[in-house]
Short mmCIF file of C-alpha atoms in Angstrom, two decimals:
data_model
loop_
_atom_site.label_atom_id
_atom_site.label_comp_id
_atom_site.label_asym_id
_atom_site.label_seq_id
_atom_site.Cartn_x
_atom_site.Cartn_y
_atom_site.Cartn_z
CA UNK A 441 -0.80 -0.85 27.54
CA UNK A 442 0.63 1.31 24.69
CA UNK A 443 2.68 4.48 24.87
CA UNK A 444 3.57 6.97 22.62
CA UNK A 445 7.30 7.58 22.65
CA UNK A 446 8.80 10.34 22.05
CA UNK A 447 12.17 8.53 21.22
CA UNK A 448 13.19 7.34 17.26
CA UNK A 449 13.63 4.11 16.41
CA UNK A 450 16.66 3.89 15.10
CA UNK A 451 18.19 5.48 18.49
CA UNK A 452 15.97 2.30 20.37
CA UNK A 453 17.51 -0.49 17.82
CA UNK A 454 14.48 -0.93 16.03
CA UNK A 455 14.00 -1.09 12.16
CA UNK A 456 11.33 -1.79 9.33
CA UNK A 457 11.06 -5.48 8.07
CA UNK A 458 10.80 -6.18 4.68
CA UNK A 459 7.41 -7.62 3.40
CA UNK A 460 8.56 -11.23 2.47
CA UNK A 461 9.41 -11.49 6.63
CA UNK A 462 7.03 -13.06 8.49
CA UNK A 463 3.46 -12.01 9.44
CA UNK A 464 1.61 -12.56 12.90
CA UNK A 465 -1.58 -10.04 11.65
CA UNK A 466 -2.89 -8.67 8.75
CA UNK A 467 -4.73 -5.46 9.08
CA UNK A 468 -8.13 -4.42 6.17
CA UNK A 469 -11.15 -2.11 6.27
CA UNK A 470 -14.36 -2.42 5.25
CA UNK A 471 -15.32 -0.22 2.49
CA UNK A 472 -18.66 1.60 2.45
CA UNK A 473 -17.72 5.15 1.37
CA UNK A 474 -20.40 5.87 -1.20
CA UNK A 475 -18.50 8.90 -3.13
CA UNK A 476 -15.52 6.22 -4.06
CA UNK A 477 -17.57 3.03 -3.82
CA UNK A 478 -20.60 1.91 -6.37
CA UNK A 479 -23.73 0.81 -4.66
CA UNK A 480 -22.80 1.68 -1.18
CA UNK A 481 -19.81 -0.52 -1.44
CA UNK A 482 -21.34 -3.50 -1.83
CA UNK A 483 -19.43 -5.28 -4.98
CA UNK A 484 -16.12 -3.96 -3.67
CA UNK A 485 -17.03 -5.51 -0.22
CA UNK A 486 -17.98 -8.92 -1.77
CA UNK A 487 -14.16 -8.51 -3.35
CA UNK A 488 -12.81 -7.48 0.08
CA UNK A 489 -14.64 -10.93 1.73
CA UNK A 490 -12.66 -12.27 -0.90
CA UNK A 491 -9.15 -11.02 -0.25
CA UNK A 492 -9.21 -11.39 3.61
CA UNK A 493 -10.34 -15.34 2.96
CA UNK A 494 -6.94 -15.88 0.58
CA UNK A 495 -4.94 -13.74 3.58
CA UNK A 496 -6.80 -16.04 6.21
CA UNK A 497 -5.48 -19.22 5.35
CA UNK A 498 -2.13 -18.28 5.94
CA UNK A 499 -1.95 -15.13 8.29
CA UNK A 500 -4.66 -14.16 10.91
CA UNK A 501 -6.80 -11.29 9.70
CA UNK A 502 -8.50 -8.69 11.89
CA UNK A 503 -11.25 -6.06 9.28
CA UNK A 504 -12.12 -2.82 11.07
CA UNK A 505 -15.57 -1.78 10.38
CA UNK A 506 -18.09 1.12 11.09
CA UNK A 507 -20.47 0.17 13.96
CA UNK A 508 -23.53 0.69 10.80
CA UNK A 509 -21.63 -1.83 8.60
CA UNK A 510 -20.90 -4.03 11.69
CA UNK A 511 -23.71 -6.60 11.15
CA UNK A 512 -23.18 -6.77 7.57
CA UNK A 513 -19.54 -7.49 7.38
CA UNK A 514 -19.99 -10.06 9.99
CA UNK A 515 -22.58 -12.27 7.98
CA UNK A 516 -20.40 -11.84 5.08
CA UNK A 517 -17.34 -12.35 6.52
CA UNK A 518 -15.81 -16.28 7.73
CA UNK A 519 -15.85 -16.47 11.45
CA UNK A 520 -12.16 -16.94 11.18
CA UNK A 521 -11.50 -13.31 10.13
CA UNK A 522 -11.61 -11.03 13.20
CA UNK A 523 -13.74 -8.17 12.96
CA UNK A 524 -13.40 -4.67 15.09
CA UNK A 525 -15.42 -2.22 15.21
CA UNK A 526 -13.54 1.26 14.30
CA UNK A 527 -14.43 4.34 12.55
CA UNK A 528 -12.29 5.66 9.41
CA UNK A 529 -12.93 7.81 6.86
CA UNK A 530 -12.73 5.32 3.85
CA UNK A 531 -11.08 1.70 3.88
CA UNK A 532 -7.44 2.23 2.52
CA UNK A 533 -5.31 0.45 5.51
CA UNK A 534 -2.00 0.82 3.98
CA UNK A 535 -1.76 3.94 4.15
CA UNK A 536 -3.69 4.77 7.38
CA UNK A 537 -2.18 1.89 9.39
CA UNK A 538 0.80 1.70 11.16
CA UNK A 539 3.88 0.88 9.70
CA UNK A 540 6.04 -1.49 11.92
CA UNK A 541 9.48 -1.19 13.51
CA UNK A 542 10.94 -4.36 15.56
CA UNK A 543 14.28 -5.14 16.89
CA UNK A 544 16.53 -8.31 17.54
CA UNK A 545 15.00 -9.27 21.10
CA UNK A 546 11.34 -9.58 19.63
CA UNK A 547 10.17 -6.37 20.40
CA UNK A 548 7.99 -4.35 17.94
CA UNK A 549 6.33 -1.19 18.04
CA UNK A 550 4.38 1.06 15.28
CA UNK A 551 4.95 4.08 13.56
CA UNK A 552 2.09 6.42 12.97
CA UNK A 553 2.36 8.51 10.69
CA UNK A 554 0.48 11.91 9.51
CA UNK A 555 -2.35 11.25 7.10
CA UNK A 556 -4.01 13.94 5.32
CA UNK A 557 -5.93 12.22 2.25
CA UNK A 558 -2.99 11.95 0.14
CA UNK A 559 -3.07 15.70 -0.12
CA UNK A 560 -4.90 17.49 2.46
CA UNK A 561 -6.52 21.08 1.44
CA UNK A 562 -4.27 21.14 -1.68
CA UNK A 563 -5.63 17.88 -3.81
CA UNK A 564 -6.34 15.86 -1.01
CA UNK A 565 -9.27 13.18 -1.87
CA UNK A 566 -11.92 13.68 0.88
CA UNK A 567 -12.25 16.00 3.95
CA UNK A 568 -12.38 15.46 6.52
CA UNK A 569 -9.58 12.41 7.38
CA UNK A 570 -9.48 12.34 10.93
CA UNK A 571 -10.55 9.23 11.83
CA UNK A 572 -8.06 7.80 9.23
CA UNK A 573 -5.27 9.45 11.37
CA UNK A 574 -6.50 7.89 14.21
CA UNK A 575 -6.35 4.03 12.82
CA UNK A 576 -2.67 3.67 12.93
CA UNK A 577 -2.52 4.24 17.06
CA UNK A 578 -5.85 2.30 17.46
CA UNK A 579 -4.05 -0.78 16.01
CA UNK A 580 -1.08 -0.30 18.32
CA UNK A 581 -3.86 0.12 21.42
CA UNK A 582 -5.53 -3.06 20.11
CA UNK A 583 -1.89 -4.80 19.85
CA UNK A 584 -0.56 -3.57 23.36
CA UNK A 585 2.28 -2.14 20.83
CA UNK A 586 3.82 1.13 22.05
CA UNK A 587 4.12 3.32 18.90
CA UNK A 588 6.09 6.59 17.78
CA UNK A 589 4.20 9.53 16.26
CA UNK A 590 6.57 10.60 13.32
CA UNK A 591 6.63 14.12 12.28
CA UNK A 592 5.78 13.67 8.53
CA UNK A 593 2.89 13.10 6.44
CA UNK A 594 2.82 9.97 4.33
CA UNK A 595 0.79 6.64 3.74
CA UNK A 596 2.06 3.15 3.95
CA UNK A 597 1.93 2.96 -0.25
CA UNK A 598 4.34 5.58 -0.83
CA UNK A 599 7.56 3.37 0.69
CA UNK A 600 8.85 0.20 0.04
CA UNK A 601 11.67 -1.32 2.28
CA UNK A 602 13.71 -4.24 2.16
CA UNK A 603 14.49 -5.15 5.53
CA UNK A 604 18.65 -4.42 4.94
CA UNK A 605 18.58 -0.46 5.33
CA UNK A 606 17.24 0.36 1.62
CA UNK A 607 13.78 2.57 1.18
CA UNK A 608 12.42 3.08 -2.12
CA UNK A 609 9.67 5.83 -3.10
CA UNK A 610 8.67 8.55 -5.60
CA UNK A 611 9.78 11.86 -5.77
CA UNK A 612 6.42 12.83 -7.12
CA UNK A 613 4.91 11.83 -3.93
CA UNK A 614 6.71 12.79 -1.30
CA UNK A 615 8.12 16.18 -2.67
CA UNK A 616 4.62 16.78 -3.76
CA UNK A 617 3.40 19.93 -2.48
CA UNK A 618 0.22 18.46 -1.08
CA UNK A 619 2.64 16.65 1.79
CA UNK A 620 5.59 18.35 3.33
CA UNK A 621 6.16 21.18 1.70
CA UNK A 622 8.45 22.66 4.71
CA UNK A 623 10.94 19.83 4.25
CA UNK A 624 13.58 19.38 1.89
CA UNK A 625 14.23 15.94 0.13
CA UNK A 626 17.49 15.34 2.52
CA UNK A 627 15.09 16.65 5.50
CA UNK A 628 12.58 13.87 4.78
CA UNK A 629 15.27 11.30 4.35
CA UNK A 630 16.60 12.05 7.41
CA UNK A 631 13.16 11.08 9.37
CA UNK A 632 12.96 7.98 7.35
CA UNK A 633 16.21 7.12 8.41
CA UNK A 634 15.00 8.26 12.24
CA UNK A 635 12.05 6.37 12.24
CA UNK A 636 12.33 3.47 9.72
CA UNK A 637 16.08 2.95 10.20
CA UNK A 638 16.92 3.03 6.70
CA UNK A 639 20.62 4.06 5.00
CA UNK A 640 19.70 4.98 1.46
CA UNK A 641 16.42 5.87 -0.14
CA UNK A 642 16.18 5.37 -3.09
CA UNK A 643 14.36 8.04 -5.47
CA UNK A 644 12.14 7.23 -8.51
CA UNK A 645 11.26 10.17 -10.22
CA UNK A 646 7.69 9.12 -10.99
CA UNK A 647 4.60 6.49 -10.00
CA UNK A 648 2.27 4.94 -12.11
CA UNK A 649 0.13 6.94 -14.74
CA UNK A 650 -3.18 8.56 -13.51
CA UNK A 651 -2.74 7.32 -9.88
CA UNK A 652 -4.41 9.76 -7.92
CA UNK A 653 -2.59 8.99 -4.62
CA UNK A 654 0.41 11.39 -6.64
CA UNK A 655 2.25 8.80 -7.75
CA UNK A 656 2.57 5.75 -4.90
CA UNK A 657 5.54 3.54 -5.15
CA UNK A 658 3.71 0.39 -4.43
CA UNK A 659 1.48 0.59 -7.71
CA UNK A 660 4.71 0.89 -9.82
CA UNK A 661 7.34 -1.63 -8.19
CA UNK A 662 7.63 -4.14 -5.20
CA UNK A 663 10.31 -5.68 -3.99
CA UNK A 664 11.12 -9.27 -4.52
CA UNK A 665 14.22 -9.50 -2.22
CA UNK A 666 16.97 -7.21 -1.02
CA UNK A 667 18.72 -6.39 -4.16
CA UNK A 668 15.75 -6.86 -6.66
CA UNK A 669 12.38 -5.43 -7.86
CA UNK A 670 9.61 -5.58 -10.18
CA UNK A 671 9.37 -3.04 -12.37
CA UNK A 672 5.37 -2.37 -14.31
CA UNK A 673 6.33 -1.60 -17.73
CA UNK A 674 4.95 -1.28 -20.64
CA UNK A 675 5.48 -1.38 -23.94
CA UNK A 676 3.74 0.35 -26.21
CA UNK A 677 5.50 3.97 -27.07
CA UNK A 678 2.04 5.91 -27.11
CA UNK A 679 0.73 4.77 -24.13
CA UNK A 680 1.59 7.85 -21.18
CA UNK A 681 2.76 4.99 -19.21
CA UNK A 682 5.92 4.20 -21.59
CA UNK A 683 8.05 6.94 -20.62
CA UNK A 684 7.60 7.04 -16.85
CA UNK A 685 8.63 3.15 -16.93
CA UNK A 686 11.85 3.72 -18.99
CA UNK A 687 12.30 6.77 -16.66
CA UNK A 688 12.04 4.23 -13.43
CA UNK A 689 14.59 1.67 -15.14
CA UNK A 690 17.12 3.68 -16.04
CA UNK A 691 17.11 5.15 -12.50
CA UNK A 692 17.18 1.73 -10.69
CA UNK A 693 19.36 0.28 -13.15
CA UNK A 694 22.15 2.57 -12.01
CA UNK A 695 21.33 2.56 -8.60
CA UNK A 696 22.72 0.70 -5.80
CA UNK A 697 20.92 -0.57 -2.79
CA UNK A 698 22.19 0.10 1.11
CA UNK A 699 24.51 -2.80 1.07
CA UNK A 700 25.65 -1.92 -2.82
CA UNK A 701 24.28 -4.67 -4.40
CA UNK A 702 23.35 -3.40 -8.30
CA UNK A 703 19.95 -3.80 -8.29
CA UNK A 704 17.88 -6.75 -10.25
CA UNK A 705 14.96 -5.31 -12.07
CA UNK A 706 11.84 -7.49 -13.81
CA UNK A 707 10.13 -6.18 -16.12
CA UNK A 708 5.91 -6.75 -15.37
CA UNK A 709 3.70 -5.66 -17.93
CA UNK A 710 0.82 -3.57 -16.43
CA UNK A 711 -2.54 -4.98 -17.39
CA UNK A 712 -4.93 -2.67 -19.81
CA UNK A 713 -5.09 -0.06 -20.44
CA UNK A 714 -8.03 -0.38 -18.35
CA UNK A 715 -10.95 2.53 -18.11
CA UNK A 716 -13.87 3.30 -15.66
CA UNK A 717 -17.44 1.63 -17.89
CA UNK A 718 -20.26 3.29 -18.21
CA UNK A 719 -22.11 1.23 -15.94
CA UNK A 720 -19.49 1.39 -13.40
CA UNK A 721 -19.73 4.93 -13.24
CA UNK A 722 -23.38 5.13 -12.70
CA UNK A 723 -23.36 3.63 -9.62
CA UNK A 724 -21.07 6.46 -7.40
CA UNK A 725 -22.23 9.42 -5.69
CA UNK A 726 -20.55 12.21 -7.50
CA UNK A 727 -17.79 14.11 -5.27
CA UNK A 728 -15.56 17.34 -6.09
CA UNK A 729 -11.94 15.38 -5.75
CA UNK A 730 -11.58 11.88 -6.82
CA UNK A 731 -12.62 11.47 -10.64
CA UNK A 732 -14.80 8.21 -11.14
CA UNK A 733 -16.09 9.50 -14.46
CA UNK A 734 -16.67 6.81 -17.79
CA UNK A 735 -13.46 7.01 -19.75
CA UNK A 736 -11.31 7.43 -16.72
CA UNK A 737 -8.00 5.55 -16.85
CA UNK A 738 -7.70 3.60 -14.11
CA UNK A 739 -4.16 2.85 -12.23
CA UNK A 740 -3.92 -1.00 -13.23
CA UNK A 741 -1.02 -2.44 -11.80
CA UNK A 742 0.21 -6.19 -11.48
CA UNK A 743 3.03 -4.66 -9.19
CA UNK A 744 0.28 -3.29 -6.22
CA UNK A 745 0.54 -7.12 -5.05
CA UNK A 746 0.93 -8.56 -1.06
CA UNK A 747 3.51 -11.15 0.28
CA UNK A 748 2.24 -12.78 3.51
CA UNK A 749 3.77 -15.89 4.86
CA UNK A 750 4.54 -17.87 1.96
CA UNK A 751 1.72 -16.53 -0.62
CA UNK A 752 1.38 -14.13 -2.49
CA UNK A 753 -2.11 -12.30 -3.29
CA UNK A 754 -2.02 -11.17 -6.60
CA UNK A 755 -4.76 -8.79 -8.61
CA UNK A 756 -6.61 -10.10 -11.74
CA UNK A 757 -7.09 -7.38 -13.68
CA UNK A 758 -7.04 -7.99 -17.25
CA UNK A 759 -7.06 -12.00 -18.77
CA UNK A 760 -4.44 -10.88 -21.24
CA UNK A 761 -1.78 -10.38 -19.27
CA UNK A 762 -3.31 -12.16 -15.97
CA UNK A 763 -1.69 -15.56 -16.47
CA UNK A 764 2.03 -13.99 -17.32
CA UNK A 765 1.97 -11.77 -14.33
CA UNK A 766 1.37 -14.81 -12.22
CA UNK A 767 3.89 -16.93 -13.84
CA UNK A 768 6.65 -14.56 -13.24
CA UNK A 769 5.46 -14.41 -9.37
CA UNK A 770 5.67 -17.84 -9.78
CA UNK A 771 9.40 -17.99 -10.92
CA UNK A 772 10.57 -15.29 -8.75
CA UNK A 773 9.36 -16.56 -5.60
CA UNK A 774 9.80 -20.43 -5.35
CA UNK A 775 8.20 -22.14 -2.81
CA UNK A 776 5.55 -19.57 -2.36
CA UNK A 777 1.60 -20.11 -3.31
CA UNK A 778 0.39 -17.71 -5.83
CA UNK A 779 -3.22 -17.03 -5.30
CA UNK A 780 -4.98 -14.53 -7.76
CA UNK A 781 -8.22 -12.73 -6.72
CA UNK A 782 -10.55 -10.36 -9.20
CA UNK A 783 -10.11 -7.29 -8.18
CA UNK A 784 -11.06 -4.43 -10.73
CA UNK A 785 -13.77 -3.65 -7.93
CA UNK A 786 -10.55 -2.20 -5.58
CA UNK A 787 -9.04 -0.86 -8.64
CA UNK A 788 -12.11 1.54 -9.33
CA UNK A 789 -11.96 2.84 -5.82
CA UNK A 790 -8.61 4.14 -6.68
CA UNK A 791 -6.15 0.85 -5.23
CA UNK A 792 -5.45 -2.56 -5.11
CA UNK A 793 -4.51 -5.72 -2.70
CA UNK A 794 -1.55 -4.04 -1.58
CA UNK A 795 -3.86 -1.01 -0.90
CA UNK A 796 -6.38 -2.38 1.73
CA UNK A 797 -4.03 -4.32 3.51
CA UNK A 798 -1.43 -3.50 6.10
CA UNK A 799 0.99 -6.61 8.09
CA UNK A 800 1.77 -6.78 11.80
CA UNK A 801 4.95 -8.41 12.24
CA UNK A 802 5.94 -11.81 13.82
CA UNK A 803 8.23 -11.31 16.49
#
């Protein structure tokens, strides 16, 4: 059975674990959306098959899937990968899933936050997005996990936490217009604090160039451990990117985290600059909002990575600077397996691995 409650978290003890804690689930969806997807979805769901099977070997993995995709992802998918039949809008489970709370005494519960298409009727990407806002309280149903409806819009990609009270996000995201525009910036920190139990948020001003989600934190840093990040960076002084990473380090560099550690910042070159092909284009049914032209930049980012149980699922995007991205993983996180997975497929629908894929907790 799963309740909504109409308590906070942080008054019922419960807080946001980091990534890098451990995993019992690992929530995807199957992509199929036409208008954001070339051919119907099917290269990008060959590269989905392909991410769930590196999750799988180390954390259980449940896909959601449209009841007219149902047959199809099951012959593609390994019997080991759960799949559940759910409707959503497009496949993006970050954002649309829940984001989880649990407490000392092994107790967890979701939060579900307001989705509106990273922008509703402003610059939102497709209408309509209710079945989207429906995913995060389907997984707590499917979970037995009571959950919390918290009275914000945002998506999973736009916070990063580190388990020890610090959040870090964008300022171009969640002050966007397009998302709360009622709320002030200490209004919205205040029902992080409620409902992630979080001290200190952490503000950087902008995300990554050209991503259309307004500027998601997880495409531009993630968090290694409490006290340190990756940083995508760049370093060519004509490239658009430039500015908004030295921008992002000098703001981290004289920040402090919840506990007041000075934070430890590495420096990840983004791959690219990458751009939508010619051929690539072709292949998508054209839509109003989300720009899939030839000669698009695309939002390439080394950074939009996932930590599950000891491994690390990293995006191969661009052989130049593949093999240094996964070396610094490498360094940074001993002990762990680095597994890299192509994935400019995810990349043209507007994402990456950290994207289309949202943890359950271990309790």
């Amino acid at each position: 059975m799963s309740k909504t409650l109409q308590t906070t978290p942080k008054n019922d003890g419960f807080r946001m674990p980091a990534e890098h804690e451990a995993h019992e689930e690992m929530w995807m969806a199957w992509p199929e959306r036409t208008d954001n997807w070339r051919y119907g979805g099917k290269p990008a769901q060959q590269v989905f098959v392909n991410v769930a099977k590196a999750i799988a070997e180390v954390t259980s993995v449940t896909m959601a899937v449209s009841a007219e995709q149902y047959d199809n992802a099951r012959r593609m998918l390994p019997e080991n990968i759960r799949l559940v039949e759910m409707a959503t809008n497009d496949s993006w489970m970050r954002d649309i899933g829940p984001s989880y709370v649990v407490n000392d005494k092994g107790e967890r519960r979701g939060v579900d936050w307001e989705f509106n298409a990273w922008g509703g009727l402003v610059d939102g990407l497709y209408f309509p997005w209710d079945r989207d806002d429906q995913v995060a309280s389907k997984i707590c149903e499917i979970h037995r996990d009571n959950h919390y409806r918290a009275p914000l819009i945002l998506e999973g990609g736009s916070i990063h936490v580190d388990g020890e009270g610090t959040l870090y996000t964008t300022e171009e995201c969640l002050l966007h217009e397009s998302r709360n525009p009622d709320l002030s910036k200490a209004e919205i920190e205040q029902i992080l604090g409620d409902y992630l139990n979080v001290e200190k948020v952490i503000w950087i001003p902008r995300g990554l160039y050209n991503d259309e989600t307004n500027g998601h934190v997880d495409n531009l840093i993630h968090i290694v451990r409490p006290g340190e990040v990756i940083l995508s960076w760049c370093d060519d002084e004509n490239d658009p990117q430039y500015e908004i990473s030295q921008e992002a380090y000098r703001v981290l560099s004289e920040e402090t985290d919840a506990r007041g550690r000075k934070l430890k910042i590495h420096k990840m070159h983004v791959p690219g600059p990458l751009y939508i092909r010619e051929d690539e284009a072709g292949g998508i049914d054209a839509c109003n909002s989300m720009e899939r032209s030839a000669g698009e930049r695309l939002a390439g980012s080394y950074a939009n990575y996932l930590i599950t149980n000891m491994r690390i699922v990293l995006p191969l995007l661009d052989p130049a600077y593949d093999g240094e991205a996964k070396a610094l993983l490498e360094d940074l996180y001993p002990g762990y397996e680095v597994v890299g997975v192509d994935a400019r497929e995810i990349l043209l629908g507007g994402g990456n691995i950290h994207c289309i894929t949202q943890q359950v907790p271990a309790v």
